[in-house]
XYZ file of N, CA and C in Angstrom:
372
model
N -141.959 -135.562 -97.356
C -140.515 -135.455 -97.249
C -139.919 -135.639 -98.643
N -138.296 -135.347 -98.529
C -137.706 -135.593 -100.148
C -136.743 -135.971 -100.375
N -136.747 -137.164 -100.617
C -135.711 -137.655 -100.974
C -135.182 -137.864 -102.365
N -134.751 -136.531 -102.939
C -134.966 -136.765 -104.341
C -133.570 -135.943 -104.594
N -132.322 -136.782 -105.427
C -131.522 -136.360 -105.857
C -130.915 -135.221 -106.603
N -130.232 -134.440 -106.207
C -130.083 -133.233 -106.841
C -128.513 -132.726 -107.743
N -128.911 -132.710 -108.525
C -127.212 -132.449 -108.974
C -126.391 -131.631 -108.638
N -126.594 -130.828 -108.067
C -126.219 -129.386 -106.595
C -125.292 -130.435 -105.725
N -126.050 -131.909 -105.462
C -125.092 -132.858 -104.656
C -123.931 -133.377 -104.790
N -123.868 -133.539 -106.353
C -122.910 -134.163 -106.735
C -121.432 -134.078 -106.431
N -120.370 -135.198 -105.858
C -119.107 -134.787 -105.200
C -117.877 -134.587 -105.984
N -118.266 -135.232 -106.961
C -117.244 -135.399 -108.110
C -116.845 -136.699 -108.036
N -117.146 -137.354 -107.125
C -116.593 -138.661 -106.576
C -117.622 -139.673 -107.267
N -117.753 -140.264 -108.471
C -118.875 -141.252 -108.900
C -119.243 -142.271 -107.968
N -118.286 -142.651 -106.811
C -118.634 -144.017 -106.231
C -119.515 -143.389 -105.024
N -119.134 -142.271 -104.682
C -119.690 -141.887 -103.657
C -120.971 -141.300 -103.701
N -120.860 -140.191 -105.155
C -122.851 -140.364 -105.419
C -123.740 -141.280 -105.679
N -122.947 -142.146 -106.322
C -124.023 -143.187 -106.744
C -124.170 -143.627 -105.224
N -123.525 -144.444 -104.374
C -124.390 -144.484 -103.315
C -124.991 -143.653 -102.128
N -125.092 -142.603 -102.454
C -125.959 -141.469 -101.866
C -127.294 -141.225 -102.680
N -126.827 -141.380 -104.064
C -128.148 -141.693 -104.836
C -128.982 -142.977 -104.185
N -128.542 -144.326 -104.557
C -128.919 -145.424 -104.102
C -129.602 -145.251 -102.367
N -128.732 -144.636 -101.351
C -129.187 -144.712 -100.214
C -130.463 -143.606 -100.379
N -130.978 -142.439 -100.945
C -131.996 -141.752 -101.021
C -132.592 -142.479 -101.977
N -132.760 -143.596 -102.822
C -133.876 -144.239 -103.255
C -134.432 -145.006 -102.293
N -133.156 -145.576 -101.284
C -134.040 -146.245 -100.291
C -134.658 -145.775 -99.389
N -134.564 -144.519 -98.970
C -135.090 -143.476 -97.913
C -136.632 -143.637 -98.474
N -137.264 -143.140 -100.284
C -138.007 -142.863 -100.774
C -138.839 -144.690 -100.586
N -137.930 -145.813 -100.448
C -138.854 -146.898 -101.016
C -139.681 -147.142 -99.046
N -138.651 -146.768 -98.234
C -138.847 -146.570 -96.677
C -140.419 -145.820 -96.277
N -139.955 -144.507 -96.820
C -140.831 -143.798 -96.733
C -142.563 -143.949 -97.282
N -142.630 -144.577 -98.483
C -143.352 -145.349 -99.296
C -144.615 -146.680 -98.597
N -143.395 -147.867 -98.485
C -144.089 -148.738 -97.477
C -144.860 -148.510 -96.348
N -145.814 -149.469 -96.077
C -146.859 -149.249 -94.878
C -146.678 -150.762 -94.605
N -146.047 -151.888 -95.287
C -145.479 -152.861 -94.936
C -145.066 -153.068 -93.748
N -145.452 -153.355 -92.711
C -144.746 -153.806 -91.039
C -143.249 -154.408 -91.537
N -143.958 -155.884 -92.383
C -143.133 -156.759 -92.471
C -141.574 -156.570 -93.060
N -142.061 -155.891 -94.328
C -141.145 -155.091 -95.227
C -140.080 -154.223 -94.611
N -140.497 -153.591 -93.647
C -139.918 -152.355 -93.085
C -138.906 -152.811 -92.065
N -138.390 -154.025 -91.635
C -137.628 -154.517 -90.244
C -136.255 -154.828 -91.365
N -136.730 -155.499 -92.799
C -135.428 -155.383 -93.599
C -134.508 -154.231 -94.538
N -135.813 -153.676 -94.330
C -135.484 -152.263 -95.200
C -134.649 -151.308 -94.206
N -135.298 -151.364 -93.014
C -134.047 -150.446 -92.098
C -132.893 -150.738 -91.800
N -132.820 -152.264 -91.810
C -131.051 -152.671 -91.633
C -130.775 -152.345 -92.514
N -130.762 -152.774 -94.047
C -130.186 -152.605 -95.148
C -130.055 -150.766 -95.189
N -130.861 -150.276 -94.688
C -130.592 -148.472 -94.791
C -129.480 -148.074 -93.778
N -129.256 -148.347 -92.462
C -128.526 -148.622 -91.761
C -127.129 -148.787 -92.459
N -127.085 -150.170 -93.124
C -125.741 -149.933 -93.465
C -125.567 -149.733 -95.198
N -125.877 -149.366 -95.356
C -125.734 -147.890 -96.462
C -125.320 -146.949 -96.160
N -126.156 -146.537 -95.107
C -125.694 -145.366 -94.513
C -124.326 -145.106 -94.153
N -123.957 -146.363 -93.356
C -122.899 -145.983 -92.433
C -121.758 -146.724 -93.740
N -121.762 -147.370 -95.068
C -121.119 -146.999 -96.094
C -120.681 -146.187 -96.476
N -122.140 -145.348 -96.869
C -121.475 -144.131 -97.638
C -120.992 -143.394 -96.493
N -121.203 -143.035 -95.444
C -120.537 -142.315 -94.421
C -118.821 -142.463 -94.237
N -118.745 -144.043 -94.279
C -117.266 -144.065 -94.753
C -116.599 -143.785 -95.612
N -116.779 -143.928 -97.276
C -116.614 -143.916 -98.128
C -116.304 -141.905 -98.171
N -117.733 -140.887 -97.328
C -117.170 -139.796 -97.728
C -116.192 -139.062 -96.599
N -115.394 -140.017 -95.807
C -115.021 -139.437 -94.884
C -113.607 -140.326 -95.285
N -113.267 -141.098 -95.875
C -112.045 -141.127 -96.956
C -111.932 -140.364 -97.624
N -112.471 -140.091 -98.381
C -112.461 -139.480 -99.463
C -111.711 -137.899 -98.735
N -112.648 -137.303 -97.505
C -112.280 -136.345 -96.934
C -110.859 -135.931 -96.342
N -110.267 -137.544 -95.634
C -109.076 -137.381 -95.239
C -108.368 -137.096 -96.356
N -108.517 -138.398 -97.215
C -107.853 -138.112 -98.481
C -107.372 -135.989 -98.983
N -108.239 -136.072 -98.932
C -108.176 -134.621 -99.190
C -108.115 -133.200 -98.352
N -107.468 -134.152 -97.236
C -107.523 -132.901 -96.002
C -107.871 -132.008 -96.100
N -109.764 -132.315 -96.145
C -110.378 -131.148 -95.891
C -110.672 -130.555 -94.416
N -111.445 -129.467 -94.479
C -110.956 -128.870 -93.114
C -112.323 -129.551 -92.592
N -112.541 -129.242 -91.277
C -114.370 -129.722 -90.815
C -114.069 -131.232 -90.948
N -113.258 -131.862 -91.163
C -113.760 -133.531 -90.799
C -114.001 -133.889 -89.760
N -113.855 -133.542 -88.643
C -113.940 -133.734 -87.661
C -115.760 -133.569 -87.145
N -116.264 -132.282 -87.258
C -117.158 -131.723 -87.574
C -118.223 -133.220 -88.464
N -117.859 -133.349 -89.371
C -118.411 -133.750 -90.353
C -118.759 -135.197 -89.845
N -117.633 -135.893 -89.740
C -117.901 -136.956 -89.324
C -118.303 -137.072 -87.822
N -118.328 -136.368 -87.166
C -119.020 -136.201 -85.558
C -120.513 -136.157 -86.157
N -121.146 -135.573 -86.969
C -122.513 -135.590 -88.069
C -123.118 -136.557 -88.376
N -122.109 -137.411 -89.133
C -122.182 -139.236 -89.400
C -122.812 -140.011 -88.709
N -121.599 -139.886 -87.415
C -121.282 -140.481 -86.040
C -123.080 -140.356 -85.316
N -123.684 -139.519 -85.066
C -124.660 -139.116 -84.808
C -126.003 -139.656 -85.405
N -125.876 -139.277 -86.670
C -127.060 -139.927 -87.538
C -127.007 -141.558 -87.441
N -125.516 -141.975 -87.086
C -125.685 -143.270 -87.525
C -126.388 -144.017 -86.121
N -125.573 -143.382 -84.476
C -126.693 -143.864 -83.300
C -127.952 -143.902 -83.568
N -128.531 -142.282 -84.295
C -130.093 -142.487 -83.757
C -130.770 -143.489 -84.519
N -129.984 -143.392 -86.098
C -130.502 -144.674 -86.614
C -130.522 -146.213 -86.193
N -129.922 -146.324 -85.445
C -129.513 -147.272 -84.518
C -130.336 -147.694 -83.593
N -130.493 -146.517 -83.092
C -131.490 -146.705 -81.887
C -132.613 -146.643 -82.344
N -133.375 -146.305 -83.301
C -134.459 -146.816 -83.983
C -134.480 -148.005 -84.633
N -133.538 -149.028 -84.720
C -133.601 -149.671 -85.334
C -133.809 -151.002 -84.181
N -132.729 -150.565 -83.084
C -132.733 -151.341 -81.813
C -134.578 -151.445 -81.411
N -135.390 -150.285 -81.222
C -136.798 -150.081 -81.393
C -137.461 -151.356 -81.863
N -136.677 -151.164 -83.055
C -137.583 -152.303 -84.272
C -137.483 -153.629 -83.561
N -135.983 -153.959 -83.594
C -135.788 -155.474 -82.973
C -136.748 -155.513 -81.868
N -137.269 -154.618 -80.892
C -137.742 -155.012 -80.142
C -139.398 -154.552 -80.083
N -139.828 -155.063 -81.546
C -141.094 -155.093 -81.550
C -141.576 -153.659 -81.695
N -140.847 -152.505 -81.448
C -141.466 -150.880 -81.420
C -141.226 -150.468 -82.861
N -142.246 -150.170 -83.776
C -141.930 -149.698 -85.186
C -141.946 -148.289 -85.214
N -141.133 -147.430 -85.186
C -141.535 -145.822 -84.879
C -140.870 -145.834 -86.897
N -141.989 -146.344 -87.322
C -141.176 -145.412 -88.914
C -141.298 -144.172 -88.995
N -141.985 -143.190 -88.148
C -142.411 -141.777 -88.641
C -140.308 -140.986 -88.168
N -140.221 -141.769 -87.183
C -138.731 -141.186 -86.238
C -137.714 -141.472 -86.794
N -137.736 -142.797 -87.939
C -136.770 -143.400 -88.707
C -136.732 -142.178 -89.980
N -137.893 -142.248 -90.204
C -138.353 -141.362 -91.244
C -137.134 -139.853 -91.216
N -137.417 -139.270 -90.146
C -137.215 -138.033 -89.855
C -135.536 -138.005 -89.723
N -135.282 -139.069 -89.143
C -133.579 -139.166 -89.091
C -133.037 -139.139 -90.571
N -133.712 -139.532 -91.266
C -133.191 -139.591 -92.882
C -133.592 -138.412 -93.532
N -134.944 -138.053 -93.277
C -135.371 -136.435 -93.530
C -133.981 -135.620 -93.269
N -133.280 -135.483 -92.167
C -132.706 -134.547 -91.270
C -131.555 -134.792 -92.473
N -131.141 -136.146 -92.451
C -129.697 -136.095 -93.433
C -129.749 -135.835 -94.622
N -130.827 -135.945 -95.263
C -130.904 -135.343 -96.874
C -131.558 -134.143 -97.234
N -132.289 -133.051 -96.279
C -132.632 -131.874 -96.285
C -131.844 -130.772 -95.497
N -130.983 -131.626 -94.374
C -130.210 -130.813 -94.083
C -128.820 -130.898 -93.850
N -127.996 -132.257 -94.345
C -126.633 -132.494 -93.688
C -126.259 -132.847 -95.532
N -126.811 -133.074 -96.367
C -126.708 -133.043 -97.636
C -126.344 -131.731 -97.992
N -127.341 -130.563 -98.539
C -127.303 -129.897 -98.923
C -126.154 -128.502 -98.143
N -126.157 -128.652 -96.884
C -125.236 -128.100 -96.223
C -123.516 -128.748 -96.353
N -123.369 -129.471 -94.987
C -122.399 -130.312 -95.294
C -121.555 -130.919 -96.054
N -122.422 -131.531 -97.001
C -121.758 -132.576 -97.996
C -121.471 -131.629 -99.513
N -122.106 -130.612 -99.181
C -121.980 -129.489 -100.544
C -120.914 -128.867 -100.150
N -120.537 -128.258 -99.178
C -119.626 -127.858 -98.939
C -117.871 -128.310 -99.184
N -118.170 -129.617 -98.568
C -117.278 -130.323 -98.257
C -116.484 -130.319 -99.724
N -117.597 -130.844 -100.800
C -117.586 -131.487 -101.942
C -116.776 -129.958 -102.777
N -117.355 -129.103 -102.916
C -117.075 -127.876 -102.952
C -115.846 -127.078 -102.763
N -114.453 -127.457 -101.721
C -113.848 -127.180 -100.798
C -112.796 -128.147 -101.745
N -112.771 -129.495 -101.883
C -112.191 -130.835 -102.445
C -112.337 -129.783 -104.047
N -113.007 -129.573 -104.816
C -112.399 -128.982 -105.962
C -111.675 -128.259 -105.907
């Protein structure tokens, strides 16, 4: 998988790449570990990163009444349950990192480069 920053991403917004940067280093340190132990703190802390920067670009969006927020953040909204519910998993003893994995796969191979390019794109 890839979690590897692209300048194609960039929003114009410094606060908001840097933690999209930051949240895809942690995808990569996620992805990485074979740590059990490691991995029950690493998903909360990804968790709410996530649902940070999710806020952070959905200000930014109103801010700029772009069109698709609705859309966009229904996207968020989504990624942020299943992450959730994998995470609920965890608390209860079920480690599915390959499913955690893939939920973050999904947002940086495909709700990045689509979505958030757009969006970003649209705001200039």
């Amino acid at each position: 998988m890839s979690f590897e920053w692209s300048e194609s991403y960039a929003s114009g917004q410094p606060e908001v790449d840097a933690a999209k940067k930051s949240l895809l280093q942690a995808c990569q340190q996620l992805e990485a570990t074979d740590d059990w132990i490691a991995l029950r703190p690493m998903i909360v802390a990804l968790y709410k990163q996530m649902k940070t920067l999710f806020e952070m670009e959905e200000a930014v969006l109103r801010q700029g009444k772009a069109e698709g927020l609705e859309v966009h953040a229904q996207q968020h909204a989504d990624f942020l349950e299943r992450l959730a519910d994998r995470s609920t998993d965890v608390g209860k003893g079920r480690m599915n990192k390959k499913a955690i994995v893939k939920v973050m796969t999904e947002w940086a191979q495909s709700h990045i480069p689509s979505m958030d390019v757009a969006a970003a794109q649209a705001a200039r």
